Amino acid sequence: MMRPTPLGRLRDTAVPWLLPVAILLGWQAAVSTGLVSNRFMPAPLDVVRAGWEAARTGELWTNLWVSTLRALSGFAVGGGIGHPLGLANGLSRLSERLTDTSVQMVRNVPHLSLIPLVILWFGIGEEAKLFLVALGVFFPIYANTLHGIRSVDPALVEMGRVYGMSRTELFTKVVLPGALPSIFVGLRYALGIMWLTLIVAETISASSGLGYMAMQAREFMLVDVVVLAILIYAALGKLADALTRQLERACLAWNPAYRSA
Amino acid sequence: MLLDALRREAPADPLPETRATVPPTPASARQPAEAAGRGIAVTARDLRKSFDGHAVIEGLDLFLPAGGFTAVVGRSGCGKSTLLRLILGLETPTGGRIVLEGPETGPRRSEPPKRIMFQEPRLLPWARVVDNVAVGLSGHGSRAERRERALAALAEVGLADKAGQWPLTLSGGQRQRVALARALVSRPGLLALDEPLGALDALTRIGMQDLIERIWLAQGFTALLVTHDVAEAVAMADRILVVEAGRIALDLRVDVPRPRRRGDPDLARLEGRILDHLLGAQTDI
């Protein structure tokens, strides 16, 4: 393969950004010329201005912090139950027979349909959001951990046994690393569901957070703040995904599919 | 008393002269006392194994003397792999029994282990090459000790420079050499080879055969090779068992001195005889 020149490398980096930049420019032009009313869609520069304003007053940081904390604590609770249960059911036939059917039944209930019930139980406090996020995160983590353990190559497990590995060694050196790619799939799914659940929960019932900020802005017809909130959600989702990717690359460096180019 | 009788029949030392002609490898130079008489003797009496009522091994008697190199050949489905798995304890016999005897009745912990090389390398893709070899020392010694011995074993198979690599970056032949190092690092008394070279190309396979033979001569473990390649069996083993329908149909000694030359007329004649037998058995059915 040819070694890329500095100019070629710059071009390679620039190409994926051409389309988004073009859309932004077109959008700005359409609003500035009055082609699109800024009551429906604020110009990109207005959104930037709204973001600057919210950041200056500190309102943005408070809401961002509240939302992030909710997302992470819900994730910790849901993942903290789903992951061990997935491990247990993957390793123990008894545990699986005892719990898997029940889990699969509950899984078919769309967790967002529980919002009215959750508001009745917890009001619009923190518990409601935590419960919904934890519930949403639980299933992908559980299902993918279980699937990962199931898909470990039995030939490797047999090798470990023949070579005298203890049960602990068999788990830490063969089963868990073998299940890791699937566990990461669950993690990324769960992160997506985490943000989705939080947005819905905060939009419907909250007194702080990004969703609340967007709903307040709607009351006062501040379209730029609404769009700002949407973009921040997108950025947070992207950030979570990028961090997982980094983690994947570090943990799955042995696998050519995950090795960085 | 039965075992005694069997032992009397067995040759006292299967390799009296050849062992002396082999140049010492670094490992044997380090542990000269271990190089001889480390093998495990295997005795099977009236061995039976059936899967779902279908008999695979039917009343098989066998004695493998310590330190010998025995090849088991036969057509697919004849039960040769099952025999190997039974001897290693990977399967439980339906009837009969298997006795493994180590060189001396020392403390149980110090008995040389039995190891297997599978048809596929079965390396852990998420562990570096050196750590894969160290798997062969599970539960023995400290981490640093295991690493040091693993590096020595890698050097023995000529892969010292690959210690820090991932298995997926190696070629098929290199992976199988790592698997060989993993099997040998614990200084086994019995090494079972379950068609370990079947997936390799012809030249790599010959190289591996020579490597295994050289290490066997230096270390003196009992080697049991299961293969469908008769040429490979006659090139490597000093005794060949032909298994048919769960029994030993033919038991031949290979009295060709080592190092053996490929294309040796004696070996070719023996190979022809075994193939005739196998093909004859096929036309009977």
XYZ file of C-alpha atoms in Angstrom:
546
model
C 0.000 0.000 0.000
C 1.167 3.537 -0.685
C 2.132 5.780 2.174
C -0.422 8.615 2.298
C 0.956 12.118 1.753
C 0.076 14.821 4.359
C -2.289 16.354 1.834
C -3.898 12.977 1.159
C -4.344 12.375 4.874
C -5.988 15.794 5.279
C -8.331 14.956 2.433
C -9.219 11.614 4.018
C -10.088 13.358 7.287
C -12.032 16.139 5.580
C -14.224 14.036 3.283
C -16.673 12.703 5.927
C -17.283 16.281 7.159
C -18.122 17.802 3.779
C -21.792 16.857 3.876
C -22.562 18.018 7.453
C -20.795 21.344 6.845
C -22.705 21.857 3.583
C -26.008 21.163 5.334
C -25.171 23.643 8.108
C -24.277 26.345 5.592
C -27.458 25.699 3.603
C -29.514 25.781 6.771
C -27.969 29.084 7.877
C -28.580 30.562 4.416
C -32.201 29.351 4.304
C -33.029 30.973 7.664
C -31.066 34.195 7.042
C -32.777 34.805 3.712
C -36.199 34.173 5.290
C -36.848 31.034 3.225
C -37.565 29.215 6.494
C -39.253 31.071 9.347
C -37.059 31.224 12.431
C -40.167 30.458 14.512
C -39.961 26.864 13.250
C -36.266 26.428 12.882
C -33.593 28.665 14.393
C -30.462 29.408 12.391
C -27.328 27.511 13.479
C -25.807 30.743 14.718
C -28.876 31.375 16.900
C -28.448 27.941 18.447
C -24.798 28.697 19.141
C -25.842 32.007 20.706
C -28.462 30.265 22.868
C -25.854 27.752 23.948
C -23.427 30.513 24.865
C -26.114 32.304 26.840
C -27.158 29.149 28.740
C -23.530 28.323 29.458
C -22.865 31.864 30.734
C -25.735 31.819 33.189
C -24.725 28.338 34.370
C -28.175 26.964 33.616
C -26.769 24.636 30.953
C -24.135 23.114 33.253
C -26.585 22.516 36.094
C -29.041 20.745 33.810
C -26.314 18.806 32.032
C -24.891 17.626 35.327
C -28.318 16.587 36.655
C -29.093 14.614 33.487
C -25.694 12.921 33.345
C -25.923 11.906 36.971
C -29.377 10.404 36.400
C -28.226 8.539 33.317
C -25.143 7.103 34.979
C -26.816 6.096 38.234
C -29.661 4.420 36.332
C -27.098 2.675 34.169
C -25.119 1.549 37.206
C -28.197 0.047 38.848
C -29.553 -1.639 35.705
C -26.147 -2.890 34.575
C -25.218 -3.847 38.120
C -28.160 -6.249 38.182
C -28.222 -7.320 34.523
C -24.549 -8.205 34.176
C -24.240 -10.507 37.212
C -27.569 -12.130 36.405
C -26.435 -12.742 32.831
C -23.193 -14.275 34.123
C -25.051 -16.426 36.637
C -27.546 -17.687 34.068
C -24.799 -18.352 31.546
C -22.801 -20.396 34.038
C -25.490 -22.130 36.065
C -28.265 -24.212 34.596
C -30.254 -23.941 37.822
C -30.065 -20.161 37.944
C -31.137 -19.970 34.320
C -34.104 -22.283 34.778
C -35.152 -20.317 37.828
C -35.046 -16.810 36.384
C -34.763 -16.713 32.598
C -38.447 -17.322 31.791
C -39.528 -14.551 34.158
C -36.982 -12.134 32.742
C -38.097 -12.894 29.189
C -41.736 -12.243 30.156
C -40.972 -8.874 31.739
C -38.785 -8.003 28.752
C -41.820 -7.912 26.493
C -43.312 -5.026 28.459
C -42.158 -1.768 26.794
C -40.504 -0.049 29.729
C -41.669 3.408 28.664
C -45.276 2.238 28.934
C -44.678 2.106 32.674
C -44.286 5.900 32.916
C -47.808 6.577 34.250
C -47.405 3.811 36.813
C -43.963 5.024 37.781
C -45.259 8.571 38.289
C -47.985 7.188 40.531
C -45.408 5.263 42.557
C -42.571 7.752 42.791
C -44.063 11.115 41.727
C -41.726 13.071 39.471
C -38.725 12.703 41.775
C -35.351 11.188 41.016
C -36.505 7.644 41.801
C -38.858 7.595 38.815
C -36.092 8.419 36.332
C -33.630 6.090 37.977
C -36.138 3.241 37.869
C -36.960 3.717 34.189
C -33.344 4.030 33.068
C -32.292 1.027 35.151
C -35.109 -1.054 33.711
C -34.300 -0.031 30.149
C -30.584 -0.731 30.559
C -31.064 -4.054 32.313
C -32.313 -6.111 29.349
C -29.649 -5.479 26.710
C -26.907 -5.949 29.306
C -28.482 -9.140 30.627
C -29.278 -10.694 27.239
C -25.878 -9.963 25.687
C -23.902 -11.124 28.721
C -25.856 -14.383 28.671
C -25.402 -14.773 24.932
C -21.675 -14.028 25.257
C -21.158 -16.749 27.839
C -23.182 -19.197 25.745
C -21.153 -18.517 22.625
C -17.751 -19.221 24.204
C -16.012 -21.892 22.113
C -16.508 -25.230 23.961
C -13.247 -26.475 22.428
C -11.365 -23.783 24.375
C -13.204 -24.667 27.581
C -12.263 -28.313 27.085
C -8.654 -27.286 26.492
C -8.672 -25.287 29.735
C -10.028 -28.270 31.654
C -7.492 -30.706 30.188
C -4.683 -28.319 30.990
C -5.686 -28.241 34.621
C -7.247 -24.795 34.975
C -9.193 -24.249 38.190
C -12.800 -23.092 37.920
C -11.741 -19.529 38.681
C -9.019 -19.610 36.041
C -11.401 -21.131 33.532
C -13.772 -18.227 34.147
C -11.238 -15.378 34.126
C -8.997 -16.699 31.337
C -11.418 -18.442 28.989
C -15.114 -17.731 29.588
C -15.106 -14.027 30.413
C -12.663 -12.928 27.666
C -14.620 -15.066 25.213
C -17.881 -13.388 26.209
C -16.423 -9.864 26.131
C -17.219 -8.936 22.500
C -20.876 -9.753 23.101
C -20.862 -7.939 26.453
C -19.630 -4.831 24.638
C -22.488 -5.071 22.147
C -24.847 -5.064 25.133
C -23.044 -2.093 26.628
C -23.450 0.011 23.498
C -27.098 -0.921 23.116
C -27.681 -0.086 26.757
C -26.038 3.329 26.442
C -28.410 4.189 23.603
C -31.423 3.072 25.579
C -30.124 4.952 28.617
C -30.250 8.340 26.836
C -33.524 7.549 25.091
C -35.245 6.624 28.339
C -33.897 9.655 30.132
C -35.030 12.075 27.419
C -38.569 10.684 27.473
C -38.707 10.623 31.264
C -37.342 14.161 31.636
C -39.623 15.542 28.955
C -42.713 14.113 30.587
C -41.979 14.679 34.219
C -39.080 16.600 35.658
C -38.144 19.836 37.370
C -34.545 19.912 36.194
C -32.346 18.384 33.545
C -31.933 18.771 29.807
C -35.413 17.488 28.966
C -36.889 19.935 31.440
C -34.837 22.727 29.899
C -36.272 21.878 26.472
C -39.853 21.744 27.750
C -39.456 25.102 29.536
C -38.105 26.624 26.323
C -41.136 25.293 24.430
C -43.451 27.118 26.883
C -41.682 30.390 26.051
C -41.380 29.604 22.300
C -37.578 29.594 22.522
C -36.991 27.347 19.492
C -33.231 27.850 19.627
C -33.018 26.390 23.155
C -35.196 23.411 22.110
C -32.849 22.658 19.222
C -29.867 23.218 21.517
C -31.178 20.576 23.925
C -31.695 18.106 21.078
C -28.163 18.674 19.802
C -26.694 18.216 23.273
C -28.484 14.876 23.595
C -26.993 13.859 20.268
C -23.512 14.935 21.377
C -23.815 13.037 24.656
C -24.895 9.898 22.823
C -21.971 10.223 20.450
C -19.590 10.793 23.362
C -20.782 7.672 25.165
C -20.390 5.665 21.970
C -16.877 6.981 21.370
C -15.808 6.117 24.921
C -17.141 2.572 24.512
C -15.270 2.249 21.257
C -12.036 3.235 22.990
C -12.706 0.710 25.729
C -13.443 -1.971 23.132
C -10.207 -1.277 21.351
C -8.260 -1.519 24.567
C -9.959 -4.727 25.745
C -10.288 -6.504 22.396
C -6.922 -5.577 20.917
C -6.321 -9.264 20.143
C -9.198 -9.265 17.665
C -8.310 -7.830 14.244
C -11.929 -6.638 13.866
C -11.472 -4.163 16.725
C -7.875 -3.145 16.180
C -7.536 0.532 15.343
C -6.510 1.164 11.770
C 0.135 -59.660 38.088
C -1.586 -58.993 34.838
C 0.269 -55.719 34.531
C 3.533 -57.473 35.313
C 2.928 -59.937 32.527
C 2.229 -57.145 30.098
C 5.284 -55.270 31.185
C 7.519 -58.279 30.604
C 6.351 -58.426 27.034
C 7.218 -54.815 26.482
C 10.713 -53.830 25.362
C 12.752 -52.637 28.305
C 13.948 -49.497 26.571
C 12.520 -48.656 23.202
C 15.351 -46.353 22.183
C 18.655 -47.646 23.418
C 21.038 -46.141 20.857
C 19.133 -43.360 19.200
C 18.816 -41.307 22.326
C 22.575 -40.913 22.575
C 22.947 -39.684 19.006
C 20.619 -36.756 19.466
C 22.293 -33.451 20.233
C 21.116 -32.166 23.610
C 18.565 -29.384 23.468
C 18.837 -26.490 25.925
C 16.058 -27.982 28.034
C 17.611 -31.402 28.394
C 20.953 -29.833 29.160
C 19.321 -27.956 31.991
C 17.512 -30.957 33.449
C 19.512 -34.002 32.388
C 18.016 -36.248 35.062
C 14.545 -35.682 33.655
C 15.356 -36.557 30.080
C 15.194 -40.300 30.556
C 12.526 -42.473 32.137
C 9.906 -39.787 32.527
C 7.246 -41.512 30.451
C 3.886 -42.800 31.633
C 3.000 -46.404 30.770
C -0.580 -47.004 29.662
C -2.492 -50.242 30.082
C -6.035 -50.786 28.830
C -7.956 -53.963 29.612
C -11.146 -54.987 27.813
C -11.890 -51.323 27.127
C -15.391 -50.522 25.926
C -17.072 -47.273 24.977
C -20.424 -46.705 23.379
C -22.314 -43.526 22.543
C -26.112 -43.826 22.722
C -25.908 -47.604 22.521
C -23.619 -47.503 19.491
C -20.359 -49.245 20.336
C -17.224 -47.386 19.253
C -14.584 -49.308 21.235
C -15.343 -52.990 21.746
C -13.138 -54.877 24.163
C -9.775 -53.366 23.332
C -6.555 -54.497 25.049
C -3.504 -52.314 24.885
C -0.153 -51.708 26.520
C 1.933 -48.659 25.743
C 5.386 -48.888 27.318
C 6.811 -45.792 28.984
C 8.760 -43.611 26.596
C 7.532 -45.294 23.413
C 6.193 -43.570 20.311
C 3.024 -45.298 19.172
C 0.864 -44.280 16.241
C -2.766 -45.286 15.928
C -4.101 -45.333 12.387
C -7.463 -46.310 10.995
C -10.232 -45.070 8.784
C -12.483 -42.286 10.063
C -15.007 -43.487 12.582
C -12.921 -46.514 13.580
C -12.676 -45.247 17.158
C -9.064 -44.079 17.168
C -9.817 -40.596 18.481
C -12.183 -42.027 21.086
C -9.391 -44.348 22.229
C -7.097 -41.369 22.715
C -9.756 -39.394 24.585
C -10.411 -42.386 26.843
C -6.720 -42.730 27.689
C -6.553 -39.033 28.581
C -9.668 -39.220 30.709
C -11.679 -36.900 28.455
C -14.289 -39.650 28.112
C -15.418 -42.189 30.690
C -15.210 -45.798 29.531
C -18.460 -47.764 29.364
C -16.549 -50.860 30.456
C -13.062 -52.119 31.177
C -10.315 -50.011 32.645
C -7.271 -47.917 31.934
C -4.241 -47.723 34.175
C -1.613 -45.015 33.829
C 1.671 -45.574 35.635
C 4.187 -42.812 36.156
C 7.934 -43.452 36.402
C 8.167 -43.638 40.200
C 5.699 -43.577 43.038
C 6.691 -40.208 44.407
C 4.340 -37.635 45.891
C 1.282 -37.238 43.712
C 1.977 -33.573 43.040
C 5.265 -34.250 41.270
C 3.876 -36.841 38.840
C 4.448 -35.784 35.255
C 1.150 -34.669 33.708
C -0.498 -36.013 30.584
C -1.048 -33.556 27.778
C -2.885 -33.456 24.478
C -2.367 -31.587 21.246
C -5.656 -31.183 19.430
C -6.288 -31.123 15.718
C -6.810 -27.367 15.993
C -4.327 -25.286 18.012
C -7.047 -24.162 20.469
C -5.053 -21.144 21.560
C -6.741 -18.417 23.563
C -6.970 -15.608 20.986
C -7.057 -12.954 23.739
C -3.803 -14.074 25.382
C -0.335 -13.314 24.047
C 1.652 -16.255 22.701
C 3.775 -16.564 25.847
C 0.693 -16.503 28.074
C -0.893 -19.209 25.938
C 2.130 -21.401 26.543
C 1.955 -20.619 30.267
C -1.571 -22.117 30.283
C 0.266 -25.452 30.213
C 1.582 -24.628 33.700
C -1.796 -23.749 35.245
C -1.521 -24.010 39.003
C 2.266 -24.448 39.035
C 4.785 -21.973 40.370
C 4.753 -18.198 40.447
C 3.807 -15.966 37.550
C 7.410 -15.077 36.791
C 8.458 -18.738 36.912
C 5.662 -19.726 34.552
C 6.653 -16.987 32.153
C 10.282 -17.986 32.184
C 9.491 -21.643 31.502
C 7.013 -20.647 28.797
C 9.698 -18.584 27.063
C 12.088 -21.548 27.238
C 9.434 -23.828 25.705
C 8.823 -21.296 22.939
C 12.541 -21.239 22.202
C 12.452 -25.030 21.922
C 9.893 -24.841 19.126
C 11.755 -21.950 17.509
C 9.253 -19.185 18.275
C 11.069 -17.196 20.945
C 10.660 -14.012 18.894
C 6.859 -14.392 18.744
C 6.330 -14.410 22.527
C 4.604 -11.025 22.648
C 2.321 -11.510 19.647
C -1.372 -12.323 19.428
C -2.106 -15.858 18.162
C -4.261 -14.504 15.319
C -1.206 -12.861 13.760
C 0.611 -16.209 13.395
C 0.460 -18.689 10.523
C -1.275 -22.056 10.944
C 2.017 -23.882 11.401
C 3.269 -21.359 13.954
C 0.041 -21.655 15.944
C 0.415 -25.414 16.063
C 3.997 -24.963 17.281
C 2.716 -22.699 20.067
C 0.228 -25.444 20.948
C 3.137 -27.911 21.021
C 5.092 -25.621 23.345
C 2.030 -25.366 25.598
C 1.763 -29.157 25.700
C 5.471 -29.592 26.468
C 6.094 -26.759 28.929
C 4.925 -28.856 31.879
C 7.319 -31.700 30.943
C 4.548 -34.240 30.374
C 4.918 -37.985 30.879
C 2.384 -38.684 28.164
C 1.742 -36.597 25.073
C -1.307 -37.467 23.023
C -1.432 -36.044 19.522
C -4.896 -36.061 17.991
C -4.186 -35.532 14.276
C -2.386 -32.307 15.156
C -0.835 -31.827 11.728
C -3.879 -32.594 9.581
C -4.605 -28.977 8.729
C -1.030 -28.027 7.773
C 0.479 -27.897 4.290
C 2.844 -30.718 3.288
C 6.154 -28.945 3.927
C 5.112 -27.424 7.238
C 3.849 -30.840 8.249
C 7.213 -32.504 7.614
C 8.928 -29.768 9.606
C 6.525 -30.328 12.511
C 7.038 -34.111 12.362
C 10.781 -33.639 12.681
C 10.318 -31.150 15.517
C 8.034 -33.461 17.487
C 10.380 -36.417 16.917
C 13.402 -34.415 18.047
C 11.706 -33.190 21.233
C 10.381 -36.673 21.989
C 13.885 -38.135 21.681
C 15.248 -35.451 23.985
C 12.521 -35.606 26.631
C 11.550 -39.275 26.686
C 7.801 -38.921 27.254
C 5.344 -41.526 26.030
C 3.929 -40.342 22.706
C 0.622 -41.474 21.278
C -0.159 -40.162 17.803
C -3.590 -40.590 16.262
C -3.533 -39.982 12.532
C -5.148 -40.998 9.271
C -1.889 -40.311 7.426
C -0.076 -43.670 7.252
C 3.111 -42.085 5.877
C 3.223 -39.804 8.895
C 2.714 -42.744 11.239
C 5.547 -44.819 9.781
C 7.869 -41.800 9.645
C 7.434 -40.934 13.310
C 6.406 -43.957 15.381
C 8.267 -47.033 16.540
C 5.033 -48.974 16.753
C 1.858 -48.750 14.722
C -1.569 -49.929 15.769
C -4.273 -50.269 13.141
C -7.683 -49.894 14.717
C -10.734 -51.348 13.056
C -14.278 -51.440 14.357
C -13.183 -50.617 17.887
C -10.419 -53.241 18.105
C -6.718 -53.419 17.314
C -6.504 -55.256 13.988
C -2.780 -54.947 13.386
C 0.186 -54.254 15.684
C 3.434 -53.525 13.836
C 6.886 -52.487 14.975
C 8.808 -49.978 12.888
C 12.422 -51.130 13.104
C 13.903 -48.382 11.004
C 16.696 -46.443 12.726
C 16.434 -42.726 13.313
C 16.913 -40.193 11.907
C 14.668 -41.625 9.224
C 14.988 -40.527 5.653
C 11.802 -39.683 3.837
C 11.237 -42.131 0.971
C 13.181 -44.906 2.749
C 12.223 -48.216 1.021
C 11.625 -49.979 4.365
C 9.213 -47.270 5.431
C 7.510 -47.341 2.025
C 7.065 -51.124 2.246
C 5.545 -50.825 5.698
C 3.270 -48.017 4.572
C 2.124 -50.130 1.640
C 1.371 -53.053 3.909
C -0.754 -50.951 6.249
C -2.589 -49.279 3.372
C -3.301 -52.683 1.811
C -4.751 -53.786 5.091
C -6.906 -50.659 5.453
C -8.100 -50.772 1.847
C -8.735 -54.505 2.092
C -10.872 -53.895 5.137
C -12.791 -51.284 3.200
C -13.640 -53.618 0.302
C -14.909 -56.208 2.767
C -17.671 -53.876 3.890
